[in-house]
Amino acid sequence: GAGVSQTPSNKVTEKGKYVELRCDPISGHTALYWYRQSLGQGPEFLIYFQGTGAADDSGLPNDRFFAVRPEGSVSTLKIQRTERGDSAVYLCASSPREDREQFFGPGTRLTVL
Amino acid sequence: RKEVEQDPGPFNVPEGATVAFNCTYSNSASQSFFWYRQDCRKEPKLLMSVYSSGNEDGRFTAQLNRASQYISLLIRDSKLSDSATYLCVVNRDDKIIFGKGTRLHILP
């Protein structure tokens, strides 16, 4: 079956712009996670959804970052007033429940110039 | 102290050798544990879950030591295709924490 998909695969933007990153989880997976990964680092947790609600958003670095999952399936990560330090690969993962294997999407490589 | 710590490596190991990685975690309330593998510029993929009794999958063996708060991964008869970054993952309540990963290079 289809895995986790993320769009776009690459996004180049200018400092100060707004971006949206999309994640389509595996059908039926209730848990959805966003991570950010910089070169040479492990994935850094950003936010976790259980269904439509954000069960844990403690990893969001500041209020420029926001994520939604309005219908409990597709999720969008939104970054306002992008900064060069936001450049990273943004990974989305889904899981049938929070203590089970996570299936990752291919990521969106964000470059802020 | 970071909640999940791994030796970043790189580990340069000849083909056919056995290699072991350790990962320590700081929160004793951690509930589930995993090893993920990540190839260069690819997404992480689950290698093994780690159970208290230890578990084996072919050439790979994972063990958990709750008393000392570490997990280990052993790779026997290493192959060139084992070259990757190995990520230790700890789950506590709803929080998933990844280690920085250990880079492994298998040398021909």
PDB file of C-alpha atoms in Angstrom:
ATOM      1  CA  GLY A   1       0.000   0.000   0.000  1.00  0.00           C
ATOM      2  CA  ALA A   2       0.980   3.639  -0.171  1.00  0.00           C
ATOM      3  CA  GLY A   3       3.436   4.909   2.380  1.00  0.00           C
ATOM      4  CA  VAL A   4       3.739   8.339   3.930  1.00  0.00           C
ATOM      5  CA  SER A   5       4.068  11.055   1.320  1.00  0.00           C
ATOM      6  CA  GLN A   6       5.313  14.600   1.749  1.00  0.00           C
ATOM      7  CA  THR A   7       5.118  17.573  -0.564  1.00  0.00           C
ATOM      8  CA  PRO A   8       7.017  19.401  -1.793  1.00  0.00           C
ATOM      9  CA  SER A   9      10.183  17.330  -1.793  1.00  0.00           C
ATOM     10  CA  ASN A  10      12.257  20.506  -1.945  1.00  0.00           C
ATOM     11  CA  LYS A  11      11.363  24.060  -1.062  1.00  0.00           C
ATOM     12  CA  VAL A  12      13.597  27.077  -1.502  1.00  0.00           C
ATOM     13  CA  THR A  13      12.338  30.322  -0.052  1.00  0.00           C
ATOM     14  CA  GLU A  14      13.604  33.709   1.006  1.00  0.00           C
ATOM     15  CA  LYS A  15      14.051  34.888   4.540  1.00  0.00           C
ATOM     16  CA  GLY A  16      10.819  36.307   5.913  1.00  0.00           C
ATOM     17  CA  LYS A  17       8.488  34.316   3.675  1.00  0.00           C
ATOM     18  CA  TYR A  18       5.727  31.931   4.745  1.00  0.00           C
ATOM     19  CA  VAL A  19       5.857  28.222   3.857  1.00  0.00           C
ATOM     20  CA  GLU A  20       3.547  25.253   4.178  1.00  0.00           C
ATOM     21  CA  LEU A  21       4.723  21.658   4.190  1.00  0.00           C
ATOM     22  CA  ARG A  22       2.238  18.845   3.660  1.00  0.00           C
ATOM     23  CA  CYS A  23       2.152  15.302   4.966  1.00  0.00           C
ATOM     24  CA  ASP A  24      -0.154  12.484   3.837  1.00  0.00           C
ATOM     25  CA  PRO A  25       0.071   9.676   6.403  1.00  0.00           C
ATOM     26  CA  ILE A  26      -0.651   6.014   5.859  1.00  0.00           C
ATOM     27  CA  SER A  27      -4.411   5.506   5.754  1.00  0.00           C
ATOM     28  CA  GLY A  28      -5.805   4.570   9.141  1.00  0.00           C
ATOM     29  CA  HIS A  29      -2.798   5.729  11.159  1.00  0.00           C
ATOM     30  CA  THR A  30      -4.068   7.864  14.009  1.00  0.00           C
ATOM     31  CA  ALA A  31      -0.689   9.087  15.230  1.00  0.00           C
ATOM     32  CA  LEU A  32       1.236  11.625  13.152  1.00  0.00           C
ATOM     33  CA  TYR A  33       4.576  13.212  13.998  1.00  0.00           C
ATOM     34  CA  TRP A  34       6.640  16.053  12.597  1.00  0.00           C
ATOM     35  CA  TYR A  35      10.414  16.151  13.012  1.00  0.00           C
ATOM     36  CA  ARG A  36      13.191  18.423  11.841  1.00  0.00           C
ATOM     37  CA  GLN A  37      16.590  17.014  10.948  1.00  0.00           C
ATOM     38  CA  SER A  38      19.754  18.997  10.387  1.00  0.00           C
ATOM     39  CA  LEU A  39      22.914  17.564   8.866  1.00  0.00           C
ATOM     40  CA  GLY A  40      24.682  15.180  11.221  1.00  0.00           C
ATOM     41  CA  GLN A  41      21.875  15.196  13.753  1.00  0.00           C
ATOM     42  CA  GLY A  42      19.083  12.807  14.605  1.00  0.00           C
ATOM     43  CA  PRO A  43      15.486  13.827  13.941  1.00  0.00           C
ATOM     44  CA  GLU A  44      14.318  16.477  16.403  1.00  0.00           C
ATOM     45  CA  PHE A  45      10.728  16.087  17.589  1.00  0.00           C
ATOM     46  CA  LEU A  46       8.423  19.007  16.773  1.00  0.00           C
ATOM     47  CA  ILE A  47       4.801  17.972  17.296  1.00  0.00           C
ATOM     48  CA  TYR A  48       2.635  14.874  17.667  1.00  0.00           C
ATOM     49  CA  PHE A  49      -1.026  14.495  16.670  1.00  0.00           C
ATOM     50  CA  GLN A  50      -3.397  11.851  17.929  1.00  0.00           C
ATOM     51  CA  GLY A  51      -6.323  12.153  15.552  1.00  0.00           C
ATOM     52  CA  THR A  52      -7.123  15.800  14.953  1.00  0.00           C
ATOM     53  CA  GLY A  53      -5.615  17.178  18.133  1.00  0.00           C
ATOM     54  CA  ALA A  54      -2.040  18.073  18.906  1.00  0.00           C
ATOM     55  CA  ALA A  55      -1.238  15.767  21.815  1.00  0.00           C
ATOM     56  CA  ASP A  56       2.230  17.238  22.301  1.00  0.00           C
ATOM     57  CA  ASP A  57       3.567  20.392  20.639  1.00  0.00           C
ATOM     58  CA  SER A  58       6.434  20.922  23.052  1.00  0.00           C
ATOM     59  CA  GLY A  59       9.038  20.547  20.309  1.00  0.00           C
ATOM     60  CA  LEU A  60       7.909  23.505  18.243  1.00  0.00           C
ATOM     61  CA  PRO A  61      10.812  25.960  18.553  1.00  0.00           C
ATOM     62  CA  ASN A  62       8.756  29.171  18.677  1.00  0.00           C
ATOM     63  CA  ASP A  63       5.433  30.678  17.684  1.00  0.00           C
ATOM     64  CA  ARG A  64       6.459  31.007  14.041  1.00  0.00           C
ATOM     65  CA  PHE A  65       5.813  27.264  13.755  1.00  0.00           C
ATOM     66  CA  PHE A  66       2.301  25.856  13.672  1.00  0.00           C
ATOM     67  CA  ALA A  67       0.784  22.582  12.497  1.00  0.00           C
ATOM     68  CA  VAL A  68      -2.751  21.408  11.825  1.00  0.00           C
ATOM     69  CA  ARG A  69      -4.497  18.150  11.081  1.00  0.00           C
ATOM     70  CA  PRO A  70      -8.123  19.228  10.682  1.00  0.00           C
ATOM     71  CA  GLU A  71      -9.645  15.923   9.580  1.00  0.00           C
ATOM     72  CA  GLY A  72      -7.313  13.552  11.350  1.00  0.00           C
ATOM     73  CA  SER A  73      -5.471  12.561   8.193  1.00  0.00           C
ATOM     74  CA  VAL A  74      -3.418  15.070   6.170  1.00  0.00           C
ATOM     75  CA  SER A  75      -1.302  17.458   8.197  1.00  0.00           C
ATOM     76  CA  THR A  76       0.267  20.787   7.278  1.00  0.00           C
ATOM     77  CA  LEU A  77       3.280  22.312   9.011  1.00  0.00           C
ATOM     78  CA  LYS A  78       3.280  26.088   8.654  1.00  0.00           C
ATOM     79  CA  ILE A  79       6.293  28.313   9.188  1.00  0.00           C
ATOM     80  CA  GLN A  80       5.884  32.077   9.270  1.00  0.00           C
ATOM     81  CA  ARG A  81       8.630  34.657   8.718  1.00  0.00           C
ATOM     82  CA  THR A  82      11.167  31.995   7.828  1.00  0.00           C
ATOM     83  CA  GLU A  83      14.744  32.391   9.011  1.00  0.00           C
ATOM     84  CA  ARG A  84      17.943  30.895   7.625  1.00  0.00           C
ATOM     85  CA  GLY A  85      18.174  28.719  10.718  1.00  0.00           C
ATOM     86  CA  ASP A  86      14.926  27.009   9.705  1.00  0.00           C
ATOM     87  CA  SER A  87      16.761  25.314   6.832  1.00  0.00           C
ATOM     88  CA  ALA A  88      16.593  21.557   7.431  1.00  0.00           C
ATOM     89  CA  VAL A  89      14.823  18.417   6.288  1.00  0.00           C
ATOM     90  CA  TYR A  90      11.326  18.251   7.737  1.00  0.00           C
ATOM     91  CA  LEU A  91      10.207  14.672   8.254  1.00  0.00           C
ATOM     92  CA  CYS A  92       6.702  13.421   8.840  1.00  0.00           C
ATOM     93  CA  ALA A  93       5.922   9.994  10.301  1.00  0.00           C
ATOM     94  CA  SER A  94       2.730   8.120  11.047  1.00  0.00           C
ATOM     95  CA  SER A  95       1.951   5.189  13.277  1.00  0.00           C
ATOM     96  CA  PRO A  96      -1.101   3.081  14.093  1.00  0.00           C
ATOM     97  CA  ARG A  97      -0.577   4.068  17.743  1.00  0.00           C
ATOM     98  CA  GLU A  98       1.959   6.080  19.670  1.00  0.00           C
ATOM     99  CA  ASP A  99       4.070   3.233  20.996  1.00  0.00           C
ATOM    100  CA  ARG A 100       4.440   1.399  17.710  1.00  0.00           C
ATOM    101  CA  GLU A 101       6.792   1.645  14.763  1.00  0.00           C
ATOM    102  CA  GLN A 102       6.758   4.971  12.971  1.00  0.00           C
ATOM    103  CA  PHE A 103       6.748   5.035   9.194  1.00  0.00           C
ATOM    104  CA  PHE A 104       8.547   8.030   7.783  1.00  0.00           C
ATOM    105  CA  GLY A 105       7.927   9.994   4.660  1.00  0.00           C
ATOM    106  CA  PRO A 106      10.814  11.038   2.385  1.00  0.00           C
ATOM    107  CA  GLY A 107      10.934  14.495   3.925  1.00  0.00           C
ATOM    108  CA  THR A 108      10.820  18.041   2.615  1.00  0.00           C
ATOM    109  CA  ARG A 109      14.190  19.755   2.271  1.00  0.00           C
ATOM    110  CA  LEU A 110      13.632  23.399   3.182  1.00  0.00           C
ATOM    111  CA  THR A 111      16.265  25.962   2.249  1.00  0.00           C
ATOM    112  CA  VAL A 112      15.851  29.530   3.440  1.00  0.00           C
ATOM    113  CA  LEU A 113      18.100  31.956   1.563  1.00  0.00           C
TER     114      LEU A 113
ATOM    115  CA  ARG B   1      22.776  15.531  29.827  1.00  0.00           C
ATOM    116  CA  LYS B   2      20.847  14.599  26.680  1.00  0.00           C
ATOM    117  CA  GLU B   3      17.942  12.229  27.187  1.00  0.00           C
ATOM    118  CA  VAL B   4      19.268   9.771  24.593  1.00  0.00           C
ATOM    119  CA  GLU B   5      22.990   9.528  23.918  1.00  0.00           C
ATOM    120  CA  GLN B   6      24.907   7.615  21.297  1.00  0.00           C
ATOM    121  CA  ASP B   7      28.527   7.507  20.220  1.00  0.00           C
ATOM    122  CA  PRO B   8      28.415   9.395  16.901  1.00  0.00           C
ATOM    123  CA  GLY B   9      31.243   7.356  15.386  1.00  0.00           C
ATOM    124  CA  PRO B  10      32.071   6.863  12.627  1.00  0.00           C
ATOM    125  CA  PHE B  11      32.777   3.208  13.176  1.00  0.00           C
ATOM    126  CA  ASN B  12      34.975   1.902  10.338  1.00  0.00           C
ATOM    127  CA  VAL B  13      34.693  -1.877  10.351  1.00  0.00           C
ATOM    128  CA  PRO B  14      35.964  -4.486   7.870  1.00  0.00           C
ATOM    129  CA  GLU B  15      33.408  -6.582   6.088  1.00  0.00           C
ATOM    130  CA  GLY B  16      32.570  -9.744   8.017  1.00  0.00           C
ATOM    131  CA  ALA B  17      33.400  -8.286  11.408  1.00  0.00           C
ATOM    132  CA  THR B  18      31.047  -7.951  14.356  1.00  0.00           C
ATOM    133  CA  VAL B  19      30.166  -4.471  15.536  1.00  0.00           C
ATOM    134  CA  ALA B  20      28.253  -3.300  18.604  1.00  0.00           C
ATOM    135  CA  PHE B  21      26.579   0.010  19.393  1.00  0.00           C
ATOM    136  CA  ASN B  22      25.352   1.215  22.742  1.00  0.00           C
ATOM    137  CA  CYS B  23      22.802   3.858  23.537  1.00  0.00           C
ATOM    138  CA  THR B  24      22.051   5.294  26.974  1.00  0.00           C
ATOM    139  CA  TYR B  25      18.858   6.986  28.086  1.00  0.00           C
ATOM    140  CA  SER B  26      18.392   9.183  31.112  1.00  0.00           C
ATOM    141  CA  ASN B  27      14.705   8.815  31.986  1.00  0.00           C
ATOM    142  CA  SER B  28      13.876   5.608  33.828  1.00  0.00           C
ATOM    143  CA  ALA B  29      10.190   6.043  32.892  1.00  0.00           C
ATOM    144  CA  SER B  30      10.998   5.323  29.251  1.00  0.00           C
ATOM    145  CA  GLN B  31       8.695   2.623  27.999  1.00  0.00           C
ATOM    146  CA  SER B  32       9.638   1.372  24.567  1.00  0.00           C
ATOM    147  CA  PHE B  33      12.815   1.291  22.567  1.00  0.00           C
ATOM    148  CA  PHE B  34      13.743   0.950  18.941  1.00  0.00           C
ATOM    149  CA  TRP B  35      16.685   0.938  16.567  1.00  0.00           C
ATOM    150  CA  TYR B  36      16.174   2.740  13.261  1.00  0.00           C
ATOM    151  CA  ARG B  37      18.489   2.763  10.280  1.00  0.00           C
ATOM    152  CA  GLN B  38      18.975   5.842   8.114  1.00  0.00           C
ATOM    153  CA  ASP B  39      20.813   5.822   4.807  1.00  0.00           C
ATOM    154  CA  CYS B  40      22.392   8.995   3.488  1.00  0.00           C
ATOM    155  CA  ARG B  41      19.735  11.529   2.438  1.00  0.00           C
ATOM    156  CA  LYS B  42      16.938   9.030   3.106  1.00  0.00           C
ATOM    157  CA  GLU B  43      14.290   8.774   5.773  1.00  0.00           C
ATOM    158  CA  PRO B  44      14.764   6.600   8.891  1.00  0.00           C
ATOM    159  CA  LYS B  45      13.376   3.079   8.743  1.00  0.00           C
ATOM    160  CA  LEU B  46      12.703   0.725  11.623  1.00  0.00           C
ATOM    161  CA  LEU B  47      15.397  -1.903  12.072  1.00  0.00           C
ATOM    162  CA  MET B  48      14.218  -3.543  15.288  1.00  0.00           C
ATOM    163  CA  SER B  49      12.092  -2.998  18.320  1.00  0.00           C
ATOM    164  CA  VAL B  50      13.973  -3.746  21.550  1.00  0.00           C
ATOM    165  CA  TYR B  51      12.427  -5.935  24.224  1.00  0.00           C
ATOM    166  CA  SER B  52      13.518  -6.601  27.795  1.00  0.00           C
ATOM    167  CA  SER B  53      14.249 -10.210  26.988  1.00  0.00           C
ATOM    168  CA  GLY B  54      16.432  -9.266  24.041  1.00  0.00           C
ATOM    169  CA  ASN B  55      15.583 -10.086  20.486  1.00  0.00           C
ATOM    170  CA  GLU B  56      17.348 -11.320  17.407  1.00  0.00           C
ATOM    171  CA  ASP B  57      16.629 -10.897  13.713  1.00  0.00           C
ATOM    172  CA  GLY B  58      19.105 -12.680  11.514  1.00  0.00           C
ATOM    173  CA  ARG B  59      22.494 -11.023  11.967  1.00  0.00           C
ATOM    174  CA  PHE B  60      21.083  -8.365  14.283  1.00  0.00           C
ATOM    175  CA  THR B  61      20.619  -8.671  18.033  1.00  0.00           C
ATOM    176  CA  ALA B  62      19.134  -5.971  20.253  1.00  0.00           C
ATOM    177  CA  GLN B  63      19.179  -5.927  24.038  1.00  0.00           C
ATOM    178  CA  LEU B  64      17.743  -3.705  26.730  1.00  0.00           C
ATOM    179  CA  ASN B  65      19.229  -3.222  30.185  1.00  0.00           C
ATOM    180  CA  ARG B  66      16.696  -1.281  32.250  1.00  0.00           C
ATOM    181  CA  ALA B  67      18.816  -1.277  35.399  1.00  0.00           C
ATOM    182  CA  SER B  68      21.687   0.472  33.632  1.00  0.00           C
ATOM    183  CA  GLN B  69      19.423   2.335  31.212  1.00  0.00           C
ATOM    184  CA  TYR B  70      21.052   1.338  27.983  1.00  0.00           C
ATOM    185  CA  ILE B  71      20.183  -0.530  24.839  1.00  0.00           C
ATOM    186  CA  SER B  72      22.556  -2.213  22.473  1.00  0.00           C
ATOM    187  CA  LEU B  73      22.655  -3.372  18.888  1.00  0.00           C
ATOM    188  CA  LEU B  74      24.989  -6.105  17.689  1.00  0.00           C
ATOM    189  CA  ILE B  75      25.604  -6.749  14.002  1.00  0.00           C
ATOM    190  CA  ARG B  76      27.346 -10.005  13.121  1.00  0.00           C
ATOM    191  CA  ASP B  77      29.042 -10.859   9.825  1.00  0.00           C
ATOM    192  CA  SER B  78      28.712  -7.248   8.675  1.00  0.00           C
ATOM    193  CA  LYS B  79      27.976  -6.544   5.008  1.00  0.00           C
ATOM    194  CA  LEU B  80      28.839  -3.547   2.866  1.00  0.00           C
ATOM    195  CA  SER B  81      25.104  -2.820   2.732  1.00  0.00           C
ATOM    196  CA  ASP B  82      25.059  -2.344   6.517  1.00  0.00           C
ATOM    197  CA  SER B  83      26.802   1.018   6.048  1.00  0.00           C
ATOM    198  CA  ALA B  84      24.348   3.584   7.373  1.00  0.00           C
ATOM    199  CA  THR B  85      23.534   5.671  10.437  1.00  0.00           C
ATOM    200  CA  TYR B  86      21.883   3.757  13.286  1.00  0.00           C
ATOM    201  CA  LEU B  87      19.465   5.765  15.405  1.00  0.00           C
ATOM    202  CA  CYS B  88      18.470   4.819  18.926  1.00  0.00           C
ATOM    203  CA  VAL B  89      14.869   5.770  19.737  1.00  0.00           C
ATOM    204  CA  VAL B  90      13.219   5.957  23.143  1.00  0.00           C
ATOM    205  CA  ASN B  91       9.496   6.381  23.794  1.00  0.00           C
ATOM    206  CA  ARG B  92       8.300   7.925  27.052  1.00  0.00           C
ATOM    207  CA  ASP B  93       4.580   8.625  27.357  1.00  0.00           C
ATOM    208  CA  ASP B  94       3.783  10.295  24.035  1.00  0.00           C
ATOM    209  CA  LYS B  95       7.251  11.653  23.538  1.00  0.00           C
ATOM    210  CA  ILE B  96       9.579  10.045  20.989  1.00  0.00           C
ATOM    211  CA  ILE B  97      13.230  10.924  21.356  1.00  0.00           C
ATOM    212  CA  PHE B  98      15.862  10.094  18.779  1.00  0.00           C
ATOM    213  CA  GLY B  99      19.550   9.885  19.477  1.00  0.00           C
ATOM    214  CA  LYS B 100      21.918  11.672  17.100  1.00  0.00           C
ATOM    215  CA  GLY B 101      22.829   8.363  15.495  1.00  0.00           C
ATOM    216  CA  THR B 102      25.979   6.325  15.077  1.00  0.00           C
ATOM    217  CA  ARG B 103      27.572   6.242  11.644  1.00  0.00           C
ATOM    218  CA  LEU B 104      28.823   2.879  10.457  1.00  0.00           C
ATOM    219  CA  HIS B 105      31.121   2.356   7.480  1.00  0.00           C
ATOM    220  CA  ILE B 106      31.756  -1.222   6.404  1.00  0.00           C
ATOM    221  CA  LEU B 107      35.068  -1.460   4.590  1.00  0.00           C
ATOM    222  CA  PRO B 108      35.619  -3.962   1.758  1.00  0.00           C
TER     223      PRO B 108
END
